[in-house]
Every structure is written in C-alpha cells, then in structure tokens.
Short mmCIF file of C-alpha atoms in Angstrom, two decimals:
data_model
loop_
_atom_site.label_atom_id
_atom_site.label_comp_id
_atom_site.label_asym_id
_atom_site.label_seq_id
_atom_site.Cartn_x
_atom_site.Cartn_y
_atom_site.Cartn_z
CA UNK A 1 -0.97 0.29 0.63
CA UNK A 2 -2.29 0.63 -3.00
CA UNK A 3 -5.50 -1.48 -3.02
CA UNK A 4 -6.92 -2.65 -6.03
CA UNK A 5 -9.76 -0.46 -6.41
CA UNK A 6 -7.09 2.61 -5.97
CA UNK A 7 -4.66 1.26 -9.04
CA UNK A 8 -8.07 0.69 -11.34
CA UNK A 9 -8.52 4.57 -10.39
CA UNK A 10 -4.84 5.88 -11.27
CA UNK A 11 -5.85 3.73 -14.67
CA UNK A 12 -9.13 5.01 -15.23
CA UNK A 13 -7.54 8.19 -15.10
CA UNK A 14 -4.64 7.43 -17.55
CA UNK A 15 -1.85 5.69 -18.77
CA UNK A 16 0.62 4.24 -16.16
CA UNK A 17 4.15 2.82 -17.92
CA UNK A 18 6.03 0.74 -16.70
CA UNK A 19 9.48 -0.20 -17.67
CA UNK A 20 10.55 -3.78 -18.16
CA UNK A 21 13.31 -5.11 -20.04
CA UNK A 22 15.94 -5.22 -17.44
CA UNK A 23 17.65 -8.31 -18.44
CA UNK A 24 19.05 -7.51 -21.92
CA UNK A 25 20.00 -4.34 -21.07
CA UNK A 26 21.77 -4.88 -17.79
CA UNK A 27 23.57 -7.82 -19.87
CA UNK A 28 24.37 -5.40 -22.22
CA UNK A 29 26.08 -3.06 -19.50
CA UNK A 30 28.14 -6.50 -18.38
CA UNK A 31 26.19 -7.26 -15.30
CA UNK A 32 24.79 -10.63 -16.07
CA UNK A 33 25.16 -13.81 -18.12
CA UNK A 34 23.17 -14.09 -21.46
CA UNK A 35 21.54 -17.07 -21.68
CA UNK A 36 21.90 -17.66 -17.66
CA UNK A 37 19.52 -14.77 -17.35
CA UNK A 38 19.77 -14.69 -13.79
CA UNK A 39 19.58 -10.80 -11.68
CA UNK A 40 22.24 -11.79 -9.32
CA UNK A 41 23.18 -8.11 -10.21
CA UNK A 42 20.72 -7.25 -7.46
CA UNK A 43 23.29 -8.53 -5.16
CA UNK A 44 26.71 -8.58 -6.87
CA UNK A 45 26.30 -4.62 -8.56
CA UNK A 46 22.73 -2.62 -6.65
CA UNK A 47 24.08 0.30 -7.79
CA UNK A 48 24.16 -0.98 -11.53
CA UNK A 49 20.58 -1.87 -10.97
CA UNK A 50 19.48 1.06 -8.52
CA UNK A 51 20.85 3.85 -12.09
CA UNK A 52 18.75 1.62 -14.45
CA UNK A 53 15.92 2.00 -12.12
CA UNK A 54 16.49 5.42 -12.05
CA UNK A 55 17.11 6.37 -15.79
CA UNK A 56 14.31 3.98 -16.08
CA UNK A 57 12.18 6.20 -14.25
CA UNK A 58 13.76 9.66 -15.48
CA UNK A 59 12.00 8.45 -18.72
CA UNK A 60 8.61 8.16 -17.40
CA UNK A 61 8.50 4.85 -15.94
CA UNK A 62 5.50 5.37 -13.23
CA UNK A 63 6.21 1.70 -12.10
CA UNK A 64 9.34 0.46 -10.51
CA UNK A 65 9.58 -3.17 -11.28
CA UNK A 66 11.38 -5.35 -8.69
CA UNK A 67 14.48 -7.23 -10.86
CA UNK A 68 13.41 -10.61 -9.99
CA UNK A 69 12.88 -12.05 -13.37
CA UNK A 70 14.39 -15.67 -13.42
CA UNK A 71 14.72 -14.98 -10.04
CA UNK A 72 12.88 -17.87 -8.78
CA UNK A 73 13.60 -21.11 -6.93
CA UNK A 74 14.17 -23.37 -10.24
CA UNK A 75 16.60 -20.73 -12.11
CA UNK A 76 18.39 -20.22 -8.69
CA UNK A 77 18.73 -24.31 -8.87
CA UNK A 78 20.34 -24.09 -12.21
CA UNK A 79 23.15 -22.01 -11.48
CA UNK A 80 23.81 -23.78 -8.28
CA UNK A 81 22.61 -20.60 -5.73
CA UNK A 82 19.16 -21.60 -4.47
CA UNK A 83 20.91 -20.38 -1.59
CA UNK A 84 21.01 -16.75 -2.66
CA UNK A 85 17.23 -17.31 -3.38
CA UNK A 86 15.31 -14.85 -0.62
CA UNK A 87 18.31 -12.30 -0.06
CA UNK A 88 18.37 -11.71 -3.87
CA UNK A 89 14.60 -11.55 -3.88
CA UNK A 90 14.54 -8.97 -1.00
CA UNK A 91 17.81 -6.89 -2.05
CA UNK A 92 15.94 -6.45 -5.63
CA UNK A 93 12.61 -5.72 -4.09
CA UNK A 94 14.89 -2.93 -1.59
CA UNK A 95 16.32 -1.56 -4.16
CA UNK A 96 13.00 -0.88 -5.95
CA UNK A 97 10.86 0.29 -3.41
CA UNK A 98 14.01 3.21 -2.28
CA UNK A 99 14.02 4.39 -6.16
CA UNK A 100 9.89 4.84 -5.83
CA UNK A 101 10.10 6.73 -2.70
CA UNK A 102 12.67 9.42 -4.29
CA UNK A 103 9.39 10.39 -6.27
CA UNK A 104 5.80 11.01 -5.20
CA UNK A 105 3.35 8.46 -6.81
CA UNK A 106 5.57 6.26 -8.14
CA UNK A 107 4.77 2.51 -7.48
CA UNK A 108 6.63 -0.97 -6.50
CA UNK A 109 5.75 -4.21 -8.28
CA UNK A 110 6.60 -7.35 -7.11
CA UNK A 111 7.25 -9.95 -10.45
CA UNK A 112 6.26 -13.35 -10.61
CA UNK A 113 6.78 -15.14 -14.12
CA UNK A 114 7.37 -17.95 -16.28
CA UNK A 115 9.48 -20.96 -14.44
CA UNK A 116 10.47 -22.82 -17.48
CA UNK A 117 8.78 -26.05 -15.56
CA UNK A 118 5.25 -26.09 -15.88
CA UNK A 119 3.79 -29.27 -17.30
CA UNK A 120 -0.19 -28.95 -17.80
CA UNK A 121 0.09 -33.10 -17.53
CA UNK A 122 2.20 -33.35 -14.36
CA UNK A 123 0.43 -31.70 -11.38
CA UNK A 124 3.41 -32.08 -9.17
CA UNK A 125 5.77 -29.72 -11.28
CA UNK A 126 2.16 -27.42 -11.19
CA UNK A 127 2.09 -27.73 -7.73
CA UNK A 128 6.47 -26.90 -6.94
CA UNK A 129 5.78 -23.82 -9.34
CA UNK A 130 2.71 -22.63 -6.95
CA UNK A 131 5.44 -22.96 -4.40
CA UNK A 132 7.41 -21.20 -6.19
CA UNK A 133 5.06 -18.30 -6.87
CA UNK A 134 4.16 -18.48 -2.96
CA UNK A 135 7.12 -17.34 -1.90
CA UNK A 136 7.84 -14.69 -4.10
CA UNK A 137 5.08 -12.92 -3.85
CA UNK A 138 5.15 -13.01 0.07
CA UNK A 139 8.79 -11.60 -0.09
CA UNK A 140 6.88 -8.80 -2.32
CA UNK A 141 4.17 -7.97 0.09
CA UNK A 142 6.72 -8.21 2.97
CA UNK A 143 8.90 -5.55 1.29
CA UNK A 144 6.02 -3.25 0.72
CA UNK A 145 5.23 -4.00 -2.54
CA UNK A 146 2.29 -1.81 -4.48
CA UNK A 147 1.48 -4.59 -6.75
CA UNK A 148 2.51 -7.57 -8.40
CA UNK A 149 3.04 -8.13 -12.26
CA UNK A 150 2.80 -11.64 -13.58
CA UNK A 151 4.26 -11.68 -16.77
CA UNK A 152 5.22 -13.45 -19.82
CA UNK A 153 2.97 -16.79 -19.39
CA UNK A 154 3.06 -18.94 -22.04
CA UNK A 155 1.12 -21.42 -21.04
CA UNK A 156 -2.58 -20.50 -20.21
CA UNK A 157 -2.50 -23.11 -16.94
CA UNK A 158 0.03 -21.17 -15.67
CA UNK A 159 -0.59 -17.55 -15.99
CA UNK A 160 -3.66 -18.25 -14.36
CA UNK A 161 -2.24 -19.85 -11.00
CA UNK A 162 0.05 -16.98 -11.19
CA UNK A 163 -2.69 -14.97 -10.96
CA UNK A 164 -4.53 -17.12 -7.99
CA UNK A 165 -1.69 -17.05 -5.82
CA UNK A 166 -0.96 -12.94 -6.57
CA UNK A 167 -4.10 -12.74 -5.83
CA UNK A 168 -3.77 -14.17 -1.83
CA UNK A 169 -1.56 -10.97 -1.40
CA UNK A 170 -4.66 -8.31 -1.88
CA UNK A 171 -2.27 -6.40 -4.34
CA UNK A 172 -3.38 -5.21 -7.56
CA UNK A 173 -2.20 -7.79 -10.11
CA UNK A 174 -1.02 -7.23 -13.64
CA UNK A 175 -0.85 -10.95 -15.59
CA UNK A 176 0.23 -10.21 -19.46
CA UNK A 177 0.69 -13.31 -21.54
CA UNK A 178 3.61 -14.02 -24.17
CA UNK A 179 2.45 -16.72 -26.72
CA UNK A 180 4.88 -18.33 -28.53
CA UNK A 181 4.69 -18.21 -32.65
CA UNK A 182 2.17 -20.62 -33.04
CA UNK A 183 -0.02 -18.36 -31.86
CA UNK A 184 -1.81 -20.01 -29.08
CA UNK A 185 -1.09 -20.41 -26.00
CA UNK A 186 1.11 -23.63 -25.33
CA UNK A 187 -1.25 -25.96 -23.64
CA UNK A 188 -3.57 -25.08 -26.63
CA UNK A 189 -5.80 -22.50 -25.48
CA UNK A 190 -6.78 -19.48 -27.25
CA UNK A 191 -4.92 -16.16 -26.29
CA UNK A 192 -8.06 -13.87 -26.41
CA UNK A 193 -9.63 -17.00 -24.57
CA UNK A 194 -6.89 -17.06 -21.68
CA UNK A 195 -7.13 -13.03 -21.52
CA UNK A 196 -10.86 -13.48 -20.58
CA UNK A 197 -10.45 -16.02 -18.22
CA UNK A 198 -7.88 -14.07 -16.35
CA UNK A 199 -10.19 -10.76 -16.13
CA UNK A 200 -12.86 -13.30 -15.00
CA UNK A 201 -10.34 -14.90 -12.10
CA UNK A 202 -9.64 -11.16 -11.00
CA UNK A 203 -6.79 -9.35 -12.85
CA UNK A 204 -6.86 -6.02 -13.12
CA UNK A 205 -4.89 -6.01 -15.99
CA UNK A 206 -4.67 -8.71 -18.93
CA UNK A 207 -2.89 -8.25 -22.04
CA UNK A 208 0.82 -8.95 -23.57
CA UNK A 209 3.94 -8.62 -23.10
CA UNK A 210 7.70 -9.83 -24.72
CA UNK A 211 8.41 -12.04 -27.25
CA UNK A 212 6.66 -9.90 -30.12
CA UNK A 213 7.45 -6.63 -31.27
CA UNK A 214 4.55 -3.73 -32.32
CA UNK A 215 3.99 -5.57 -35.33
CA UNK A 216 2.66 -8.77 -34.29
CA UNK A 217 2.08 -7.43 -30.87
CA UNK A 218 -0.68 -4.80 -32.10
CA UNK A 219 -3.15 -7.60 -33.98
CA UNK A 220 -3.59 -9.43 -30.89
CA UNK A 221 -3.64 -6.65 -28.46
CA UNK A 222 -6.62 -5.01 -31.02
CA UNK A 223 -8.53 -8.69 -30.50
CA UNK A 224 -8.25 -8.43 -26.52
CA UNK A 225 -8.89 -4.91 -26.18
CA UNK A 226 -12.62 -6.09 -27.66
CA UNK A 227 -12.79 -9.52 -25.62
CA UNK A 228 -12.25 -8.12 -22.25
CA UNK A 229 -13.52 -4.79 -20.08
CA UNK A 230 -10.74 -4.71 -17.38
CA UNK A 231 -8.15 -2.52 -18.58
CA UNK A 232 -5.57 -3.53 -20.72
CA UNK A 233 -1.51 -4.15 -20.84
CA UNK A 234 0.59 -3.62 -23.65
CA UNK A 235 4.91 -3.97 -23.25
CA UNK A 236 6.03 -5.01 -26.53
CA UNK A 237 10.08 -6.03 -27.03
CA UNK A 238 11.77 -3.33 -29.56
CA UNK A 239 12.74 -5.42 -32.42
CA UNK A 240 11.12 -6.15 -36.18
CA UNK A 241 9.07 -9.30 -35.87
CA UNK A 242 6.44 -10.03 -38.70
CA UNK A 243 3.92 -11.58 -39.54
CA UNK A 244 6.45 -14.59 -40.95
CA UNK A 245 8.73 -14.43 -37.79
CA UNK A 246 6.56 -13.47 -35.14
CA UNK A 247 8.45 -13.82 -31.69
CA UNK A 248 12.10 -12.21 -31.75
CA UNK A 249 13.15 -16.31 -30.78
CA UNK A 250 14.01 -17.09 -34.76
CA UNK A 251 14.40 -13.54 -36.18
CA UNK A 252 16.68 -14.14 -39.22
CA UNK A 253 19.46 -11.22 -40.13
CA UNK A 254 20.67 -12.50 -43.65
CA UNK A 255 23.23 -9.77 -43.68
CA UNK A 256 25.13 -10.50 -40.56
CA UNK A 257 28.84 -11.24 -41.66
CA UNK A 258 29.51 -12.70 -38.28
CA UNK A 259 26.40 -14.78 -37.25
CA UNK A 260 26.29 -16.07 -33.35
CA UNK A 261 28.13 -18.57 -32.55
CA UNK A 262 24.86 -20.68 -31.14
CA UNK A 263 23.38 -20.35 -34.46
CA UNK A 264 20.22 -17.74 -33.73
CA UNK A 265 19.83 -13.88 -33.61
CA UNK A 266 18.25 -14.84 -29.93
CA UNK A 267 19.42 -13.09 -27.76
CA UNK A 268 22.97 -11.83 -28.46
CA UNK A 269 22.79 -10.90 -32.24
CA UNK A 270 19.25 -8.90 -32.35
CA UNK A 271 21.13 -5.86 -32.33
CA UNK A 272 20.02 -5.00 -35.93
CA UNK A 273 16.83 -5.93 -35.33
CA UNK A 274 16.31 -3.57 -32.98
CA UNK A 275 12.64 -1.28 -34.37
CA UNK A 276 13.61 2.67 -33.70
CA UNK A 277 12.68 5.12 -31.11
CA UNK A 278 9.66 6.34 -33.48
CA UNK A 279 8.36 3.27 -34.33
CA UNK A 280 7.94 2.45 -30.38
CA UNK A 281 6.13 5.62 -29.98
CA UNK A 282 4.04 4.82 -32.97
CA UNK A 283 2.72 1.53 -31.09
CA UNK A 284 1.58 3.34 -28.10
CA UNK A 285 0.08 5.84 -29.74
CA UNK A 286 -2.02 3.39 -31.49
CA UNK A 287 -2.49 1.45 -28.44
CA UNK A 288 -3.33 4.57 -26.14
CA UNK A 289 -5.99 5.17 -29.31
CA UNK A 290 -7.50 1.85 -28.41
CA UNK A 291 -7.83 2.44 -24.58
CA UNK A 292 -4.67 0.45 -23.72
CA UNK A 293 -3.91 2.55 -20.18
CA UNK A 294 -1.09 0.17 -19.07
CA UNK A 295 1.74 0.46 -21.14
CA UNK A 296 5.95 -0.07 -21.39
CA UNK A 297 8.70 -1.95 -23.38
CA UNK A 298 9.99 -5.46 -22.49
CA UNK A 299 13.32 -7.02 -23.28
CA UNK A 300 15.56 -4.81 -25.18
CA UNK A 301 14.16 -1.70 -23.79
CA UNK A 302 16.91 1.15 -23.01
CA UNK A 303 15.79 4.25 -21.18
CA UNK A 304 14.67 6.11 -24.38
CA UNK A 305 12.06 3.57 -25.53
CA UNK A 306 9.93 4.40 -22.34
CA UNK A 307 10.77 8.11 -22.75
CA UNK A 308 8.78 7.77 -26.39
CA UNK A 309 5.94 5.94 -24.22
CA UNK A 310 5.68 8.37 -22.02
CA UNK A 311 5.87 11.50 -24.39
CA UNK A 312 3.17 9.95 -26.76
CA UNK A 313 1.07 9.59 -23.90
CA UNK A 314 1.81 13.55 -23.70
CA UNK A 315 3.88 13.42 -20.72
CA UNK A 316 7.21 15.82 -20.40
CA UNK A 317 9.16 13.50 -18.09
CA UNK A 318 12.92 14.70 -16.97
CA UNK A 319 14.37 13.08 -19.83
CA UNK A 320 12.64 14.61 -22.06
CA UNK A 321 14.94 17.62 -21.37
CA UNK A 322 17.24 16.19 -23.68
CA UNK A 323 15.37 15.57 -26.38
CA UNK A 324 16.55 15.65 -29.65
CA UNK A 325 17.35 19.19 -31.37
CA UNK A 326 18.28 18.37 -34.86
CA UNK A 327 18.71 22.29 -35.66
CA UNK A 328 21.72 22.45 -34.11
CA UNK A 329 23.17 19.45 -35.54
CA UNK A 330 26.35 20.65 -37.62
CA UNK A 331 25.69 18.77 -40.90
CA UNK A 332 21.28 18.34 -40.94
CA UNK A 333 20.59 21.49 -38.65
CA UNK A 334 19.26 24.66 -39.66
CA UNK A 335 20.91 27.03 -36.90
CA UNK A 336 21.70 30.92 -38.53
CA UNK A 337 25.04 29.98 -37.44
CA UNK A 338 26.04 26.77 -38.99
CA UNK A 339 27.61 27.35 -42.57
CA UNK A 340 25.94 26.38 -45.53
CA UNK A 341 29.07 24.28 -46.65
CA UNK A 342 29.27 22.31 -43.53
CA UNK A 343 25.60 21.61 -43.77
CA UNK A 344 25.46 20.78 -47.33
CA UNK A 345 27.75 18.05 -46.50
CA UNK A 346 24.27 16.24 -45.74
CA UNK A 347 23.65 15.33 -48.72
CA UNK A 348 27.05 13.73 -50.08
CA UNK A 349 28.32 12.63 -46.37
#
C-alpha cells in the first residue's frame, strides 16, 4: 500500500506524470462515443485500453490512471447501463493495476470526478453524488488502488466532498480543479481560494487540470503555486486557448471550411487547435521551474505529449528511443549521404 506520507516522499523527490486524456483519444481510435463520453471500452475493447495504458506509460507516465472517467452511476443512467456500473468500474481498475505491475514503481489511481449533477442549492443531488463518489472509490481501494485522483471540479462544493470521501480510503488523494471561463469556480468561489481549502481538508495535491491549455493554464497555476505549500498539480489539455477564449469549450477556428455539424470546435473539430509537441514541453518546463512536481496532459493528450513531460523533466523514458532525428530526414536533414538536390528541395517544396 502507498500511504500518503510515502507518495509526498516520491514528490518531494521529483516530478511524477501522469497521463490523462483517455477519452478523446480512445474516441479518436473508434472506441467510444463523442459526446456520450462513456469508457465502456473498458469492457467492450481492454485490449484497446490495456495499449493506451501502455504507450501511455512507454512515454513516461509514472501513474496509471484507472479509465473511469464518466464512469459513474449518473453517466451509466444516461446511456441506459447503470447495470454495467461496478463490472466496468472493476474491469478498468484491472486493467490498470496489471499495466503498473509490468514495471517497478509505477502506481494505480483510482478517479473520481465531475457528475454533471451537483447543485450547491439542492443537498439531495449533493448527497446522491457522495453516493456516487462512495462507491467508486471503494471499488478503487478494493482493486488495490495506490491512490485516488479527483479531477476536473468545477464547482468548489464539490471538489471538496470529493476530496472528503477519497479521503475515508487512506489513499493519497490528488483533487485538481477545472474552472470554467469565467474564471471562478461555479458556485462563486475563488480558484486560488478553493485550492487552499482543499490543502487545508487534506489533499496532497491541489492544482488544475482540463479545460485550459498552457496559456491560460500557467497564470493560475503561478497564483496557486504561491497560495498553497502542499505540492502542486498541473495537466493542461493540448490545444491554443487565450486569454479571450480561455477553456477549449468555445475555441473558434475561422478557417474551417467544414465547421461541426453541432455548431462548436468542442470536441470533434479541435483538431487544429491542437498546441505542438514543443509548446507542451515548454509548459512543464516552466511549471517544473515553479516547483510544480505533479505533472501530465488531459484531454487530447496522445502518447507523445507525456513523452515531452517526461523528457523536460530530464527523463529518457522507452519512447524516447524514437525520438526525432531530423538529420536523416531526406529533404531538411544534413546526413553526408543525402544529396544536396534532394535536400535543397526544402526550401521550394
């Protein structure tokens, strides 16, 4: 068992990443339903989630997230499979903890996150989500979890009785917030404010995660990296949101000759958003520069974003084999034996 006191220590001593971001690509791939959002993939394809898990960790991924995003009681309800609830909570959690095991060190997290029915006014629907949360995380701890992430809260109320009940399990508990654009938290608390209050109800880590890219992920990370001495979480999405479009939710793409058919870049038509591989590394080298120890990338990710995590943190992870060796590339490279008239195609190609 990884107590609390023993993941603080792995921190302490440096960066652990952690790969999210399992949804878009695995819809990407064909294995779920944009929109639906549901990992019924842990049941219908494992082995389409076990090779994620694994290039996932090839890249440096030191965490191996359980796939049970949207995997709660209230999304199962919506599809019509609360049914499926607890075997696809347990197959996902499976499936995580026998990818760990293939390597030394590597850790399980159980996931708890946003239901979609919190109501800070209605303390019923608070009280079904606790439920919800309840039962989750004692499917995590059952299946040998090594910690639990709560992620992308945007409502302060909530986060925090995420936290409470991840707490019961005696885990180490990650809780990273995801405020929406108008840059507070929904039920109209501070974000710095909410980070405090979860280091103060116990988290080990506080800090951010989806919804924003590096650019208006890094202001507010900077702000809770002061507020707050418990270490710090940073998993930003890899697309170009600014300071005008914040969250990736109304990113505009003028040039798109064929817009979605739903009317928003969210979620099918970010492609060109998408930052690149350098610009991701450029975040977390930043955010390793401001003592951010906890870091990954959230929806969007592919395999190569963590690889730049994990090689800015100076890591040489088994994907890193195939890095990039632009010398040898038959137009831009410089090898003795490419021709000069092949290569001076560069310039005109």
């Amino acid at each position: 068992m990884t107590t609390p006191q023993d993941f603080t220590r792995r921190l302490d001593a440096g960066p652990v990443i952690c790969a999210e971001g399992f949804l878009f690509e695995l819809e990407r791939r064909g294995y779920l339903s944009a929109g639906e959002f549901v990992p019924e993939v842990a049941l219908e394809h494992p082995e389409a989630l076990r090779g994620l898990h694994v290039d996932f960790q090839r890249a440096g991924s030191d965490v191996v997230e359980a796939f049970t995003y949207n995997g709660h009681r209230e999304k199962m309800r919506v599809i019509g499979k609360e049914d499926l609830l607890e075997p696809l909570n347990r197959a996902a959690l499976q499936i995580a903890r026998q990818v760990a095991d293939e390597r030394p060190g590597d850790l399980v997290a159980g996931n708890i996150s946003n239901t979609n029915i919190w109501d800070p006014a209605d303390p019923a629907a608070q009280a079904e989500v606790r439920g919800m949360f309840e039962e989750m995380v004692g499917w995590a701890v059952d299946e040998g979890a090594d910690l639990i992430v709560a992620e992308t809260f945007y409502y302060a109320g909530e986060a925090l009785a995420a936290l409470e009940v991840a707490k019961e399990s005696g885990l180490a508990v990650v809780t990273t917030l995801a405020p929406m654009a108008t840059e507070r938290m929904s039920d109209d608390v501070g974000i710095v404010e909410t980070a405090q209050r979860l280091e103060q109800a116990g988290a080990d880590v506080v800090g951010l995660n989806c919804f924003r890219g590096p650019q208006t992920t890094m202001p507010w990370l900077r702000r809770i990296r002061e507020a707050v001495s418990c270490h710090v979480g940073a998993l930003p999405v890899p697309y170009r949101t600014t300071e005008e479009e914040p969250t990736f939710f109304n990113l505009s793409d003028d040039a798109a000759a064929v817009p979605a058919p739903h009317g928003r870049t969210f979620p099918t038509a970010l492609d060109p958003l998408f930052t690149n591989r350098y610009e991701i590394r450029s975040f977390a080298e930043e955010a390793l520069a401001l003592d951010v120890q906890y870091l990954g990338v959230c929806c969007g990710a592919a395999p190569i974003h963590i690889r730049e995590v994990a090689e800015a943190a100076g890591r040489t992870t088994p994907s890193s084999r195939d890095g990039e060796r632009m010398q040898n590339h038959f137009m831009y490279g410089s090898h003795e034996r490419l021709p000069e008239h092949i290569a001076g195609l560069g310039e005109t190609a």
